[in-house]
mmCIF file of C-alpha atoms in Angstrom:
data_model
loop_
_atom_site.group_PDB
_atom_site.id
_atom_site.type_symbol
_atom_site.label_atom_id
_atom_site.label_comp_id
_atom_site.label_asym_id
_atom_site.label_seq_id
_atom_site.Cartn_x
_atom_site.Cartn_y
_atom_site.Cartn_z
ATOM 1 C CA UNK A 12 18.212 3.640 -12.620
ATOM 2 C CA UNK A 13 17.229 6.628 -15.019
ATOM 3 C CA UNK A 14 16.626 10.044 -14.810
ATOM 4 C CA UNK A 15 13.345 10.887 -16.293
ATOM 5 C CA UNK A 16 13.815 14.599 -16.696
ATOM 6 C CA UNK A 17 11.464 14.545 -19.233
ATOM 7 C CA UNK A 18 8.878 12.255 -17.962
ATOM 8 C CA UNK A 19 8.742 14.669 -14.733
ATOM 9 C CA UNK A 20 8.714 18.097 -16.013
ATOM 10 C CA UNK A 21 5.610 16.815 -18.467
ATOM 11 C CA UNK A 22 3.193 16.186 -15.984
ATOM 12 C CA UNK A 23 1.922 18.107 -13.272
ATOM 13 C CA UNK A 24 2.672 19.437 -9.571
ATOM 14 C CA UNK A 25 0.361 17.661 -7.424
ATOM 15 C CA UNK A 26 -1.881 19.056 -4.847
ATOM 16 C CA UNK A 27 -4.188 17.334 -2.231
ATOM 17 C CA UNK A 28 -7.289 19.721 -3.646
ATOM 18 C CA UNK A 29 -7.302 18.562 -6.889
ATOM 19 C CA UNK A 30 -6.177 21.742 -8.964
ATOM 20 C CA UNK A 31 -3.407 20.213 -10.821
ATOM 21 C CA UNK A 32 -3.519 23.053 -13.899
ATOM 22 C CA UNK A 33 -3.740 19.533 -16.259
ATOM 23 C CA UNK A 34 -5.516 16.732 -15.741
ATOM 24 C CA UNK A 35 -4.409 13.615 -15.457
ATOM 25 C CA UNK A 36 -4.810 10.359 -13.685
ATOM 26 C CA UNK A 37 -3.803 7.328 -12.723
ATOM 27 C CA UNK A 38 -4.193 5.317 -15.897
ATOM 28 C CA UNK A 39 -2.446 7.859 -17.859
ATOM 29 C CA UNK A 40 0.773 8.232 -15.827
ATOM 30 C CA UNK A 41 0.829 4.184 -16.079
ATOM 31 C CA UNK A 42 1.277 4.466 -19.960
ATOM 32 C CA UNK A 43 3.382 7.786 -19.750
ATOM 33 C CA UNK A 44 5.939 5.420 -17.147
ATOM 34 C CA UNK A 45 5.351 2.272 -19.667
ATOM 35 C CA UNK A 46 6.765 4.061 -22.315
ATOM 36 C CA UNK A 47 9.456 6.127 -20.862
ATOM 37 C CA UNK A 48 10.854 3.770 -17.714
ATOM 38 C CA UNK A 49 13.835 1.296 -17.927
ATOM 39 C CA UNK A 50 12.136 -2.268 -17.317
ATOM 40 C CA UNK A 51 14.104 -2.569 -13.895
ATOM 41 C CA UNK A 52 12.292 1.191 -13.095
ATOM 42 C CA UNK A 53 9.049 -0.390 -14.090
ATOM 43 C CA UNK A 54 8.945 -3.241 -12.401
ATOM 44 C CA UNK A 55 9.144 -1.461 -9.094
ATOM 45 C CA UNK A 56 5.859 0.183 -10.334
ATOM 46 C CA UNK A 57 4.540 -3.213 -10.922
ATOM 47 C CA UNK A 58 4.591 -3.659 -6.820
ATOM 48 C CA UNK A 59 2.280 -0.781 -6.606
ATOM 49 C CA UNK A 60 -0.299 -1.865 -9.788
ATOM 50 C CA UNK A 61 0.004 -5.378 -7.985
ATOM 51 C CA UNK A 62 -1.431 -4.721 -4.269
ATOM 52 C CA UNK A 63 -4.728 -3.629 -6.770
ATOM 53 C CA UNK A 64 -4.357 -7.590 -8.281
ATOM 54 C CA UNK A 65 -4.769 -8.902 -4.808
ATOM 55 C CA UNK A 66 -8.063 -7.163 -3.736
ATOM 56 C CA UNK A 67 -9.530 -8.183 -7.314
ATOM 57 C CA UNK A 68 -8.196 -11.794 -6.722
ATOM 58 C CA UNK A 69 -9.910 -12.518 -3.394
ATOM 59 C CA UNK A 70 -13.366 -10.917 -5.001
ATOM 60 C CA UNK A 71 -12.952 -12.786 -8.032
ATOM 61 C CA UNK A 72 -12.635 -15.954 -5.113
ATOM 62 C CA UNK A 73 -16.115 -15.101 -3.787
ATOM 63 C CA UNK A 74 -17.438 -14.076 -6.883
ATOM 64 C CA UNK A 75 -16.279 -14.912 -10.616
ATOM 65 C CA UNK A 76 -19.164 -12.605 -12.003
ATOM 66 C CA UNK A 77 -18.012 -9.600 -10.359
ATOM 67 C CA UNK A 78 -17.119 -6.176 -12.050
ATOM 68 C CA UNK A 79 -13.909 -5.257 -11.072
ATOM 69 C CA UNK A 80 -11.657 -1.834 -12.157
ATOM 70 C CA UNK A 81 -8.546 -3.071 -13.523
ATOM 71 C CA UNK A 82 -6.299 -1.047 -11.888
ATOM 72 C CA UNK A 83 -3.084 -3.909 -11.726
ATOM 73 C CA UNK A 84 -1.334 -5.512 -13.812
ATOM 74 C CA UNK A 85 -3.817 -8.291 -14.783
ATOM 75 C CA UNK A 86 -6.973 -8.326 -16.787
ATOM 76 C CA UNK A 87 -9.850 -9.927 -14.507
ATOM 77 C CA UNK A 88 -9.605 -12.796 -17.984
ATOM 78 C CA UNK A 89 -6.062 -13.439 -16.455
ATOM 79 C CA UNK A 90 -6.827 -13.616 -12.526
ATOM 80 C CA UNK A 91 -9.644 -16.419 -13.078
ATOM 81 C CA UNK A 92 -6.979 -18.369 -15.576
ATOM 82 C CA UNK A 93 -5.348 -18.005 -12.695
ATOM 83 C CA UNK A 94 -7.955 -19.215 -10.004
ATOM 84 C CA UNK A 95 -8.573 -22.218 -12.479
ATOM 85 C CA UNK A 96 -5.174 -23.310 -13.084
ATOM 86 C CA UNK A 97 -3.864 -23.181 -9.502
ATOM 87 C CA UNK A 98 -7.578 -24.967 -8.794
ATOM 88 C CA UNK A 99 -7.020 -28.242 -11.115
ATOM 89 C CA UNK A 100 -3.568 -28.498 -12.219
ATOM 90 C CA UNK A 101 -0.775 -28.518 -9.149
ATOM 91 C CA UNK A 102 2.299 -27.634 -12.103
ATOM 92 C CA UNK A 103 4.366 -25.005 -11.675
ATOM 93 C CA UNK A 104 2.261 -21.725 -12.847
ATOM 94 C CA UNK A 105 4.142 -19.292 -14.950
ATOM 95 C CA UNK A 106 3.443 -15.255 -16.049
ATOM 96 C CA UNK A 107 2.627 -14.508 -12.516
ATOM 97 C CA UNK A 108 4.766 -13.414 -8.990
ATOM 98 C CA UNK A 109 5.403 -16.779 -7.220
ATOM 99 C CA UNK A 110 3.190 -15.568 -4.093
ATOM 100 C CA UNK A 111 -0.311 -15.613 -6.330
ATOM 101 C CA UNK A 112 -0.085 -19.255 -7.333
ATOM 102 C CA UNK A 113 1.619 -20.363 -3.943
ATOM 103 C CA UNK A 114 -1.223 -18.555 -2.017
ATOM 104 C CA UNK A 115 -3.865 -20.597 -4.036
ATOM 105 C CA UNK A 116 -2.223 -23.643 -3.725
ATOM 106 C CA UNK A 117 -1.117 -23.772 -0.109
ATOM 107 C CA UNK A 118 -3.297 -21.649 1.862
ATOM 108 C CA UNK A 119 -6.966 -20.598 0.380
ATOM 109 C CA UNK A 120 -7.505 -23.758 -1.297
ATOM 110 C CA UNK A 121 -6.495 -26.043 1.550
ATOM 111 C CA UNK A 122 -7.570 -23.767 4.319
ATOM 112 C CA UNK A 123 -10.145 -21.577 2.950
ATOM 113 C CA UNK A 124 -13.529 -23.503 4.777
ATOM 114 C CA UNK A 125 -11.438 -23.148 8.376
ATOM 115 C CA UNK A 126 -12.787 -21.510 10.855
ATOM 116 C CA UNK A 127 -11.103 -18.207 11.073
ATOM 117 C CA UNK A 128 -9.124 -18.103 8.286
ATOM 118 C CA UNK A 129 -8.544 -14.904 6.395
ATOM 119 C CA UNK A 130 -7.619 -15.532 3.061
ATOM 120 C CA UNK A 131 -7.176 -11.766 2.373
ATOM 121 C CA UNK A 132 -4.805 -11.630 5.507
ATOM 122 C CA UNK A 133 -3.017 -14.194 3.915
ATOM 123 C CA UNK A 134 -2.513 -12.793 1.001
ATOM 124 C CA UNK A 135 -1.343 -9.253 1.938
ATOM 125 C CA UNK A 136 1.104 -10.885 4.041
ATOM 126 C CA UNK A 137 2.351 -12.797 1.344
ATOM 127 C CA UNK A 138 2.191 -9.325 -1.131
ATOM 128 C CA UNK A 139 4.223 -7.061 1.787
ATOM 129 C CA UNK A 140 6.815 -9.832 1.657
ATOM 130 C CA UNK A 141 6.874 -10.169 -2.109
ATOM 131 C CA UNK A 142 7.530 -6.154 -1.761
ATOM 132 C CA UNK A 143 10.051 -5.759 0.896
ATOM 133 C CA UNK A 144 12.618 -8.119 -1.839
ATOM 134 C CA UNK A 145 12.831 -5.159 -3.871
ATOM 135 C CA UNK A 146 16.234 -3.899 -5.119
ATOM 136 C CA UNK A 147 15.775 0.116 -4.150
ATOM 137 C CA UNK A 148 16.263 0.969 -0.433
ATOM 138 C CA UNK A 149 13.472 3.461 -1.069
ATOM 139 C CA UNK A 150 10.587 1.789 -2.300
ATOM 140 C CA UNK A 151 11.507 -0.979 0.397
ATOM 141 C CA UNK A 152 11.153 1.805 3.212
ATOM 142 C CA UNK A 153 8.118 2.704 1.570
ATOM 143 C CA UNK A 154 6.080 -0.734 1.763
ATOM 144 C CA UNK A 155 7.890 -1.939 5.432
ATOM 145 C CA UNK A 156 6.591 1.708 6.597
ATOM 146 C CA UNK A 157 3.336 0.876 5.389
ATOM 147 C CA UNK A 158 2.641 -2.666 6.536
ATOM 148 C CA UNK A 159 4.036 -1.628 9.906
ATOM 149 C CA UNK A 160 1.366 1.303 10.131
ATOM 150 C CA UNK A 161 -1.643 -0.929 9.500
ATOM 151 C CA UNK A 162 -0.278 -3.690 11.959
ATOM 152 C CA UNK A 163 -0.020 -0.600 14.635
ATOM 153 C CA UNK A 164 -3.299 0.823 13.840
ATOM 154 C CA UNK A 165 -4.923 -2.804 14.101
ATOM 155 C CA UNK A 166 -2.942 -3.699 17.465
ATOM 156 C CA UNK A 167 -4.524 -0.562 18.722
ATOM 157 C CA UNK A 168 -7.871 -1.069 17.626
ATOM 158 C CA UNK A 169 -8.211 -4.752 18.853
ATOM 159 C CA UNK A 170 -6.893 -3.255 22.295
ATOM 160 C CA UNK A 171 -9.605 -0.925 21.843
ATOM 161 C CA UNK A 172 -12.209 -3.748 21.470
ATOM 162 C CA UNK A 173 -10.648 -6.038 24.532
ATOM 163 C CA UNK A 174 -9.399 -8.268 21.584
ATOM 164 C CA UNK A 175 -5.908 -10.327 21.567
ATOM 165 C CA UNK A 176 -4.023 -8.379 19.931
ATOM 166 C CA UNK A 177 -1.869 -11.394 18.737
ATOM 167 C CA UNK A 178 -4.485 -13.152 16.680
ATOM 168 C CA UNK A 179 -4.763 -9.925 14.461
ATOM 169 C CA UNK A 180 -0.871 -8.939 13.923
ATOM 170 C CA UNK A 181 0.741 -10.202 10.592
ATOM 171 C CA UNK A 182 4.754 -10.931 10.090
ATOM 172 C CA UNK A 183 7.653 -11.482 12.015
ATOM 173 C CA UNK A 184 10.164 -8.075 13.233
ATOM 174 C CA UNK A 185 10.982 -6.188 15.891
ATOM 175 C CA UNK A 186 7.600 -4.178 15.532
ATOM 176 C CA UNK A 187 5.197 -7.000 15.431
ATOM 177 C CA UNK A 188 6.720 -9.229 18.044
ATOM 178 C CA UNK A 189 6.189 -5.726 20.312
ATOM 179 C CA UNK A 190 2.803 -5.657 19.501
ATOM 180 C CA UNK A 191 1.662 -8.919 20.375
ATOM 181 C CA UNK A 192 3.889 -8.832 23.723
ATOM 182 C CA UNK A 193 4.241 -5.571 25.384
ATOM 183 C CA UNK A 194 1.067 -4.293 26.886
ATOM 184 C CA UNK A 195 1.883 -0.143 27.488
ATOM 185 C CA UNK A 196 0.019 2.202 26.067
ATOM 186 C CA UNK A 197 2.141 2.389 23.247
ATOM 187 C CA UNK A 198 3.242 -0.745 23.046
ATOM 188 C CA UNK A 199 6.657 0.800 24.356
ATOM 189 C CA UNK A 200 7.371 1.752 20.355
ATOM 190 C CA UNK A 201 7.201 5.355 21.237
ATOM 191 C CA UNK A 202 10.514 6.284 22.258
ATOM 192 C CA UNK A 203 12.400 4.204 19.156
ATOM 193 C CA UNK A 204 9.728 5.169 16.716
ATOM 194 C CA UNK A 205 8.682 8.799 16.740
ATOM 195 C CA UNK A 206 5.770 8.377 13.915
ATOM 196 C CA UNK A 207 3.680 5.953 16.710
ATOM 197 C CA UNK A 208 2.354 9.316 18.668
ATOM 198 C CA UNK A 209 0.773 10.565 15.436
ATOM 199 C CA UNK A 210 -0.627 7.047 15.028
ATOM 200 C CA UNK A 211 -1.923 7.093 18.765
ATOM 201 C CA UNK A 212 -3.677 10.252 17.956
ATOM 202 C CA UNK A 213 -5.093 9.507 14.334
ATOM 203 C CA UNK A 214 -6.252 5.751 15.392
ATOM 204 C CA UNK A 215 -8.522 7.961 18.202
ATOM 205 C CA UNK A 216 -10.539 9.335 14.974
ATOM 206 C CA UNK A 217 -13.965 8.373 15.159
ATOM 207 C CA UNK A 218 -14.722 8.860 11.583
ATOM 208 C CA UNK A 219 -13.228 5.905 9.915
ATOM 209 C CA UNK A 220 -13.449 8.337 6.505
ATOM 210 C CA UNK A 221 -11.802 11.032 8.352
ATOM 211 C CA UNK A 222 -9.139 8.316 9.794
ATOM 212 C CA UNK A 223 -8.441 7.018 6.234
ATOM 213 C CA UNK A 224 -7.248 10.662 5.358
ATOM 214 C CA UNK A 225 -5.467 11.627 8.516
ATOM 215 C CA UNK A 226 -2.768 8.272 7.171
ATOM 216 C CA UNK A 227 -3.048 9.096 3.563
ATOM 217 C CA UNK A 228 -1.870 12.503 4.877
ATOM 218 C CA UNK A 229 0.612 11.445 6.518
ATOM 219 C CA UNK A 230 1.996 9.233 4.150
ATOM 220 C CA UNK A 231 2.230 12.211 1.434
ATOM 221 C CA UNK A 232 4.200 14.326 3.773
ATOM 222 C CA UNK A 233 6.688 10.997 4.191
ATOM 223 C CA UNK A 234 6.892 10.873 0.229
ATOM 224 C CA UNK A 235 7.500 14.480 0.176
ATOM 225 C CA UNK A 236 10.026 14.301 2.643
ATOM 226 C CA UNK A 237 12.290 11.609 0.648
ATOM 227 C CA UNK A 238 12.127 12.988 -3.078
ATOM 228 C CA UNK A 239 12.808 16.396 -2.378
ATOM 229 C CA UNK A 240 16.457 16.357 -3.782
ATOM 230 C CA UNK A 241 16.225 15.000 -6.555
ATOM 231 C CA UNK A 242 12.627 15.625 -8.823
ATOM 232 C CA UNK A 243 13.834 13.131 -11.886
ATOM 233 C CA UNK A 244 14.469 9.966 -9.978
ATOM 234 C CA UNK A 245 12.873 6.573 -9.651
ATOM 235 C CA UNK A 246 12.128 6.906 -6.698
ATOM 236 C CA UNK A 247 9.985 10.210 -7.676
ATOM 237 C CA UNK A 248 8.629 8.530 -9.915
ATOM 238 C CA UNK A 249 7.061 6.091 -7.593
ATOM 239 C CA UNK A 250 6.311 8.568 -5.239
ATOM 240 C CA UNK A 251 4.157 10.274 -8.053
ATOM 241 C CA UNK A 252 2.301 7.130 -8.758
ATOM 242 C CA UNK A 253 1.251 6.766 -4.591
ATOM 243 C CA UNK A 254 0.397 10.003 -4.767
ATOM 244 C CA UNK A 255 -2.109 9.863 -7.717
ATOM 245 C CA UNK A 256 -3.070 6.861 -6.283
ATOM 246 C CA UNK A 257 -4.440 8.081 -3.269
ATOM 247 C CA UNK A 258 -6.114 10.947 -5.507
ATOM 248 C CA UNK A 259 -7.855 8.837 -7.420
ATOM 249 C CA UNK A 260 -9.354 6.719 -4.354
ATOM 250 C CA UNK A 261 -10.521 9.843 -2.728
ATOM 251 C CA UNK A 262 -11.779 11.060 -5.860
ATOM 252 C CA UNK A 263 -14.058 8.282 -6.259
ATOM 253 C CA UNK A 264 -15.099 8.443 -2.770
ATOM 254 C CA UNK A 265 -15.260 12.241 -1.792
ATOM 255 C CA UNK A 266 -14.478 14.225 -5.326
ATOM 256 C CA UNK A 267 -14.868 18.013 -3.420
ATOM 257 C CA UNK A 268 -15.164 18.178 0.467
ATOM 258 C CA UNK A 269 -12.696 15.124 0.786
ATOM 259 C CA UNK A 270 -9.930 17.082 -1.516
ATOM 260 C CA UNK A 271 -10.274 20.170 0.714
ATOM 261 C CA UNK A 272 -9.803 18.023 3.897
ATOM 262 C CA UNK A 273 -7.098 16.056 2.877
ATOM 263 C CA UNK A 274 -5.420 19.046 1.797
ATOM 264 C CA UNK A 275 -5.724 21.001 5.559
ATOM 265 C CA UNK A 276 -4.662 17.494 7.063
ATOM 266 C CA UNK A 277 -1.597 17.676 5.044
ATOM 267 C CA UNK A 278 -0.622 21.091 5.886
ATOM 268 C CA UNK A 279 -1.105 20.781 9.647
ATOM 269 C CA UNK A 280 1.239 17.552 9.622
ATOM 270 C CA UNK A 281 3.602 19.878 7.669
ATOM 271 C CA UNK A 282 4.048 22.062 10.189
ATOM 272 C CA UNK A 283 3.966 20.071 13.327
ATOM 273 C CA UNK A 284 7.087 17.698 11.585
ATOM 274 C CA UNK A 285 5.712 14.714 12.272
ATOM 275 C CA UNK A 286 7.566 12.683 9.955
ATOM 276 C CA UNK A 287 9.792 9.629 11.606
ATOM 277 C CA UNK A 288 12.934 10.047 11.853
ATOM 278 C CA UNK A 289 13.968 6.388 11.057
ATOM 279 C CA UNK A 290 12.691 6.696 7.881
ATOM 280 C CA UNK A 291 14.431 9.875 6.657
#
């Protein structure tokens, strides 16, 4: 793992309004990391680009034709070689994570006309799991923090509806076998996982906008939190790239009032401590 004093102190603080003194975005920090990262560091980067190769395979899967911003690690040229290859030709398929071809293969091809099936389920599951193999205790934390959030959030929202909550949960641990079993408010997770209150509270947003920012909020403070002591570290480094990430997606979608929101959300999560303890 390197130190990437210099990668660090050239770019700039980030802040949830937007007024970074420099510009700079997600693209560029990919070829500032490309050139300066070790290829281990990098290819814990590659998990992040890659979640952005999964959304642009399962449109590509309903739609060849489509426009699509390449923001992972394949060109939309490479994704339909893909499609085609794991489509015809049952060899092994090389130049891409195991999980792409075996998701093709296994499950959307065989199972895609089912009633019920979601392909894109599938394929996050397979993409969390891909993640959580990853060498740095960190950046594991990181992805098993956020696949538990959106299984919580979706447990309460099918409650919400009168749904079974077990036909929407995805994976297998302590968290997820809660969730489809207990039936408390909480799902009893409250008193061994502090973060579920704030999760109680944000899934009650009505504004599914608003919602989005209240987690992407909450997941800055958790970044913030775990690469405070040391600014020239991987896992900084990855932290920088969520972070821009999420900037650039609310950019996009809300360039001035959604900044300014994001930014109070932040602050008020700040100082109520709201981040978990288990994952400190």
């Amino acid at each position: 793992m390197g130190n990437y004093y210099y990668l660090m102190t050239d770019v700039p603080v980030l802040n949830m309004d937007g007024s970074h003194g420099k510009e700079i975005s997600y693209a560029d920090f990919r070829l500032m990391c490309k050139a300066e990262l070790s290829k281990s560091d990098m290819r814990l980067l590659y998990c992040v680009y890659l979640k952005h190769d999964c959304q642009n395979l399962l449109t590509l899967l309903k739609n060849p034709e489509a426009e699509l911003q390449v923001l992972g690690n394949y060109t939309v040229e490479e994704l339909l070689k893909l499609i085609e290859e794991c489509n015809y030709d049952d060899r092994k398929i090389v130049g891409y994570p195991s999980f792409l071809p075996k998701f093709l293969m296994d499950s959307y091809y065989p199972r895609k006309d089912e009633p019920g099936y979601f392909a894109g389920d599938e394929l996050m599951k397979a993409y969390y799991e891909y993640a959580f193999e990853r060498k740095n205790e960190f950046v594991v934390k990181w992805f098993k923090m956020n696949f538990n959030i959106t299984n919580i959030l979706t447990a309460l929202l099918a409650r919400k509806h009168g749904w079974n909550v077990a036909d929407f949960i995805l994976g297998d641990n302590e968290i997820t076998e809660m969730l489809r079993m207990n039936k408390s408010k909480d799902f009893d997770l409250g008193r061994e996982y502090d973060y579920v209150p704030e999760l109680m509270k944000i899934a009650e947003t009505e504004d599914p906008v608003e919602k989005e920012k209240r987690i992407d909020a909450f997941k800055w403070v958790w970044l913030d939190e775990h690469t405070f002591g040391d600014p020239f570290c991987i896992e900084t480094v990855f932290a920088y790239l969520c972070k821009l990430e999420m900037l650039d997606r609310w950019d996009r979608l809300d360039p001035v009032q959604g900044k300014a929101t994001f930014t109070k959300i932040v602050e008020d999560l700040r100082g109520e401590a709201k981040v978990p303890e288990e994952f400190l």
